[in-house]
Tab-separated table of C-alpha atoms in Angstrom:
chain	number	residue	atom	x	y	z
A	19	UNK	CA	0.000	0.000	0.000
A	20	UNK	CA	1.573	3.414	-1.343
A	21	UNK	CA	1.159	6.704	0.970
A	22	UNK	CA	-1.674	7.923	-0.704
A	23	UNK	CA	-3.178	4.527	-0.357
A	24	UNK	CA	-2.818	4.592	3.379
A	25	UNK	CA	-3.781	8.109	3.608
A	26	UNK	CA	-7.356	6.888	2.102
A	27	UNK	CA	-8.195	4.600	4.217
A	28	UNK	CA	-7.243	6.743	7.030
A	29	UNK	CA	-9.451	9.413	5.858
A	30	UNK	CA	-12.569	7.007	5.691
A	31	UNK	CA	-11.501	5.633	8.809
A	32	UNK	CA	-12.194	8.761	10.290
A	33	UNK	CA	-15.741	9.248	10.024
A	34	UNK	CA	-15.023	12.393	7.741
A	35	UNK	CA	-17.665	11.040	4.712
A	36	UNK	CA	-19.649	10.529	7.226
A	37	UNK	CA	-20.006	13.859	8.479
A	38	UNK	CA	-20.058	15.494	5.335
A	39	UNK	CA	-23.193	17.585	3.912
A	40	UNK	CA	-26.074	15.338	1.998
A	41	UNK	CA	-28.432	15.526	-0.452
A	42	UNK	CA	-31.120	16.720	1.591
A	43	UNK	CA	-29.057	18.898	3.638
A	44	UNK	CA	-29.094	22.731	3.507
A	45	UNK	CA	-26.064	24.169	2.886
A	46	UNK	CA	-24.955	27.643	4.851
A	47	UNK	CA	-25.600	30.667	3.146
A	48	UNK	CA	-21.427	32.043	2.746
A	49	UNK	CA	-19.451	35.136	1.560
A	50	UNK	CA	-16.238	34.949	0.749
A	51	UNK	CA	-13.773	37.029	-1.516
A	52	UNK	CA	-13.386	36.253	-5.341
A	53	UNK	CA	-10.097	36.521	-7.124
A	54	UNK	CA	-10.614	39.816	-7.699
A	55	UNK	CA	-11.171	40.601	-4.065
A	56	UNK	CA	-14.727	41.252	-4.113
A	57	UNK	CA	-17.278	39.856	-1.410
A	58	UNK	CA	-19.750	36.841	-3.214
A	59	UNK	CA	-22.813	35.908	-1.527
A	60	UNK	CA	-24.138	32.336	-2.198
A	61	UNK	CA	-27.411	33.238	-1.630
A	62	UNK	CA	-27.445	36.051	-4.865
A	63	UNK	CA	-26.330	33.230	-7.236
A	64	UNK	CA	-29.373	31.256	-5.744
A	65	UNK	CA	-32.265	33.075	-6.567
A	66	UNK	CA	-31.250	33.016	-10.292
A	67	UNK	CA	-31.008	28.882	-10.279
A	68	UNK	CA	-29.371	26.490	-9.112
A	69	UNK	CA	-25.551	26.284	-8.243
A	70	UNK	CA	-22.296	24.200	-8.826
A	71	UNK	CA	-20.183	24.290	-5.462
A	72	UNK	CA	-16.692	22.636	-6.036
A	73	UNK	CA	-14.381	22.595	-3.056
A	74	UNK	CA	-10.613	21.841	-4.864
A	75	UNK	CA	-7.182	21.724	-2.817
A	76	UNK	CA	-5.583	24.440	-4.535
A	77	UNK	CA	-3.395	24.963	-7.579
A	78	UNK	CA	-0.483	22.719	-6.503
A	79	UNK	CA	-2.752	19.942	-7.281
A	80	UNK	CA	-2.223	18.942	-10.995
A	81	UNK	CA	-5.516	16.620	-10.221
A	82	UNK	CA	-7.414	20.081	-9.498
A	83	UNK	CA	-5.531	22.197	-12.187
A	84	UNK	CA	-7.128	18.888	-14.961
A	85	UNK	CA	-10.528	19.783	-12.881
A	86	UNK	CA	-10.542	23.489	-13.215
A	87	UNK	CA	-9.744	22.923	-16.818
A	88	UNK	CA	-12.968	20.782	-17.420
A	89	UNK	CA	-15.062	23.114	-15.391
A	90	UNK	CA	-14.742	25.655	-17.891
A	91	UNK	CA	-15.097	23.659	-20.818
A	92	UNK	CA	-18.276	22.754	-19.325
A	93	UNK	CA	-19.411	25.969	-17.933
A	94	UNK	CA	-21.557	27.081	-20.926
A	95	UNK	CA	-23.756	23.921	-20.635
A	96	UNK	CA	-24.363	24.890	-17.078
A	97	UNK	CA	-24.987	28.179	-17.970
A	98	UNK	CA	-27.463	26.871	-20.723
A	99	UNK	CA	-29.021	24.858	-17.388
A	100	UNK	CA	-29.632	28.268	-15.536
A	101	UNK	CA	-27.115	27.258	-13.443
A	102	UNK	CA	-24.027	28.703	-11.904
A	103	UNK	CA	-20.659	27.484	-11.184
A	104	UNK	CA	-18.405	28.176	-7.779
A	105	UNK	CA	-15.048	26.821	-7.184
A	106	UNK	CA	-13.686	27.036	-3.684
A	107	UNK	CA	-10.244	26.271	-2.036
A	108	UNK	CA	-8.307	27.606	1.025
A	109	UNK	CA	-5.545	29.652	-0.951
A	110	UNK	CA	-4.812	33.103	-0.529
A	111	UNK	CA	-6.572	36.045	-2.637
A	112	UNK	CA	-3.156	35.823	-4.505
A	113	UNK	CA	-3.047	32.467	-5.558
A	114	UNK	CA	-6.775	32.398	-6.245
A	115	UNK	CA	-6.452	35.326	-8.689
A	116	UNK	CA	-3.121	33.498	-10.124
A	117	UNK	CA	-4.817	30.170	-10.681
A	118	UNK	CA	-7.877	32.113	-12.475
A	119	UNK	CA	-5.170	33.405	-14.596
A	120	UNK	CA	-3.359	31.111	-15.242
A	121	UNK	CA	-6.684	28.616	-16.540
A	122	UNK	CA	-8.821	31.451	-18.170
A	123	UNK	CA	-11.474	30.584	-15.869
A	124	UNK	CA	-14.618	32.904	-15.958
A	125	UNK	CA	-16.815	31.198	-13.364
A	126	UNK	CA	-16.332	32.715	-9.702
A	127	UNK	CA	-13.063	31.213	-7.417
A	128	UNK	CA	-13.311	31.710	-3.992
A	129	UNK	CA	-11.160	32.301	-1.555
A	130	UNK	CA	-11.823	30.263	2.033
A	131	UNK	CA	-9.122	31.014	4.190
A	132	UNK	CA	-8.455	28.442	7.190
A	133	UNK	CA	-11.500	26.431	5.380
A	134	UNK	CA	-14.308	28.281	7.211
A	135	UNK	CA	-16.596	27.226	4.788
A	136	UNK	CA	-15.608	23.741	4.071
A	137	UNK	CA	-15.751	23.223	7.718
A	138	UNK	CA	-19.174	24.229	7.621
A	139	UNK	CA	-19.757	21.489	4.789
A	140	UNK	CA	-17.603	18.940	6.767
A	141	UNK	CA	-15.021	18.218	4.544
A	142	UNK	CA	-11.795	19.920	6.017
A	143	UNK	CA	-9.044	17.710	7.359
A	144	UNK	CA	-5.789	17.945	8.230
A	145	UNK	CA	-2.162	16.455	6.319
A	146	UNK	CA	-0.460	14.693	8.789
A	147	UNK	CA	3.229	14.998	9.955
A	148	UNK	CA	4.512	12.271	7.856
A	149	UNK	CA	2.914	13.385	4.611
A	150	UNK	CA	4.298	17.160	4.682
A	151	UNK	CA	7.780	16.530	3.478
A	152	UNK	CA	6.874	14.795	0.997
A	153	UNK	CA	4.464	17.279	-0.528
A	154	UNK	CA	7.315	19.911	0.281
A	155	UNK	CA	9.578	17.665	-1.537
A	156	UNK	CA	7.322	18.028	-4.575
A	157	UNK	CA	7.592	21.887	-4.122
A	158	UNK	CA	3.771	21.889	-2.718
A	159	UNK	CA	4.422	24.459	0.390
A	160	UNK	CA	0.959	24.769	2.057
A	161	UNK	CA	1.445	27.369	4.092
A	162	UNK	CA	2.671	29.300	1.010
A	163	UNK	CA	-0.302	29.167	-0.939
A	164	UNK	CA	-2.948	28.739	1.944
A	165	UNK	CA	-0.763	31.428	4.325
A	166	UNK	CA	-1.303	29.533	7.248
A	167	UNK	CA	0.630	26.579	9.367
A	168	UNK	CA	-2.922	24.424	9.739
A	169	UNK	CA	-2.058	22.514	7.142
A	170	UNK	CA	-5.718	21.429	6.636
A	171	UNK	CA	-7.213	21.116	3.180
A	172	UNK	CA	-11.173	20.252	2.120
A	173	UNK	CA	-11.580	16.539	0.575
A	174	UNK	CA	-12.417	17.135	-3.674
A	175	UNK	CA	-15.511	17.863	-3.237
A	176	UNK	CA	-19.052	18.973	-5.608
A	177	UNK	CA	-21.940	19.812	-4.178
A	178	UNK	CA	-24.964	20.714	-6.831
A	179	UNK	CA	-27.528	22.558	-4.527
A	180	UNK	CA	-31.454	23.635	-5.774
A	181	UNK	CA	-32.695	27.354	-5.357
A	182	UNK	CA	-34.038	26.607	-1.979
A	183	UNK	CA	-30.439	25.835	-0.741
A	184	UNK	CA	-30.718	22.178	-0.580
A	185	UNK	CA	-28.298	19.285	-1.481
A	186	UNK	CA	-29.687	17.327	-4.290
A	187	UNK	CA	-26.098	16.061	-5.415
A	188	UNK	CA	-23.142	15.034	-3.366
A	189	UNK	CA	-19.332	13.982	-4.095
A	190	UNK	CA	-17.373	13.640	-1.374
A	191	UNK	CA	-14.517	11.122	-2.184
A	192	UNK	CA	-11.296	10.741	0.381
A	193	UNK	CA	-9.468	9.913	-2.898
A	194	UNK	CA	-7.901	13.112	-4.076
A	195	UNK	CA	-7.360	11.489	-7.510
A	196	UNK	CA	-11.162	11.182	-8.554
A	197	UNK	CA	-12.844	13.931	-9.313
A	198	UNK	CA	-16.578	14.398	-10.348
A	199	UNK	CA	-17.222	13.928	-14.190
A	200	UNK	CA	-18.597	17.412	-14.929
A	201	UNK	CA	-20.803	15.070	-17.761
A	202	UNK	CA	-22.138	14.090	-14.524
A	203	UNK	CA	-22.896	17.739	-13.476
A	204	UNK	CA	-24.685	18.414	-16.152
A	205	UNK	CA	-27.192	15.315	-16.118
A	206	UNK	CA	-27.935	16.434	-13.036
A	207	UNK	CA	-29.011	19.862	-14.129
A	208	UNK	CA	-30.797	18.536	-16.883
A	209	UNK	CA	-32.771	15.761	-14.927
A	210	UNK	CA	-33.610	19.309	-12.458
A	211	UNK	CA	-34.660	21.506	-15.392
A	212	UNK	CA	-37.073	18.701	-16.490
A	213	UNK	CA	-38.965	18.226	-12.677
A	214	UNK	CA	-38.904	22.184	-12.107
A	215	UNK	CA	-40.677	22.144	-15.391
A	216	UNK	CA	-43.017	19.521	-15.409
C-alpha cells in the first residue's frame, strides 16, 4: 500500500464522509472574496437557479488544475441549465487570482481562508506529519499558498444545490485522484430543469 493509499483509508476511517453535507441537507448561506477581491454571496447566485459548489485543494494539485480545466469547458452547458458554477479552495486572494489566470477561468473562485466554509460542509481535514515533506519535496508548500501553518485542506468535493439551498447532489470522495465527471454535473441539471418544469 503506497502513501496515498494509506492516507485513504485513514481518511474514511475517520468518520469524515460521514459527516459530510447530503443531499437533503441545507447548505450555509457564505461570503467569501473572489479573485478579484470582491465579497460573493451564495445566496445572490441562488435566486437566479441552481448552483455548482466545487471545493478543490488548490493549484499545486495537478488533479485540481485537470478539474478546473474541465469546469470551464463545461461551464456554458451549465450556464445553458440556468445554473451557476463556484469553485472554492483555502488559498490566498493571490493564488486564487493566479490560478484564475493562469486557466482562463470565468466562473467565480473563492477564496476560504483556514476552510471556514468547508468546515461548515464537513469536509476539512488535516495532512499529517509524515505526509508534509513529501508534498514539500514536490515543491507543494501549504502554508505558502494557503498562508497559514494548519495545514488542513477540504476533501475534492461537488456539491450541486437547488434554489431553496438544498443538497440534491453530493461527491465527497477521500481519494484526491477522482474527481466528479462534470458530464455528470450536467445530467444532473438537466434531470432538475425537467422536474422544475413539469
Amino acid at each position: 500500500m503506497n502513501l496515498r493509499e494509506s492516507f485513504t483509508h485513514e481518511l474514511i476511517s475517520s468518520g469524515i464522509i460521514d459527516r459530510s453535507l447530503k443531499v437533503g441537507d441545507f447548505i450555509p448561506n457564505f461570503m467569501l472574496p473572489n479573485a478579484c477581491g470582491e465579497t460573493i454571496e451564495v445566496e445572490k447566485f441562488l435566486v437566479n437557479g441552481p448552483v455548482v459548489i466545487s471545493f478543490f485543494r488548490g493549484s499545486w494539485c495537478p488533479f485540481c488544475n485537470s478539474e478546473l480545466a474541465a469546469l470551464q469547458q463545461a461551464l456554458p452547458a451549465i450556464k445553458t441549465l440556468g445554473a451557476s458554477l463556484i469553485a472554492i479552495s483555502p488559498q490566498t486572494n493571490h493564488h486564487t487570482s493566479l490560478t484564475v489566470e493562469k486557466h482562463e477561468l470565468t466562473y467565480e473562485v473563492l477564496s476560504d481562508r483556514n476552510n471556514k466554509i468547508a468546515r461548515q460542509f464537513g469536509i476539512v481535514f488535516q495532512i499529517p506529519e509524515y505526509l508534509r515533506p513529501v508534498l514539500a519535496q514536490k515543491g507543494h508548500v501549504l502554508p505558502r499558498y494557503n498562508g497559514d501553518e494548519s495545514f488542513e485542506l477540504p476533501i475534492p468535493a461537488t456539491f450541486i444545490v437547488s434554489q431553496d439551498g438544498k443538497v440534491i447532489y453530493a461527491f465527497v470522495d477521500p481519494d484526491y485522484t477522482k474527481r466528479l465527471d462534470p458530464i455528470e454535473i450536467i445530467t444532473v441539471l438537466r434531470n432538475l430543469s425537467v422536474v422544475s418544469k413539469s
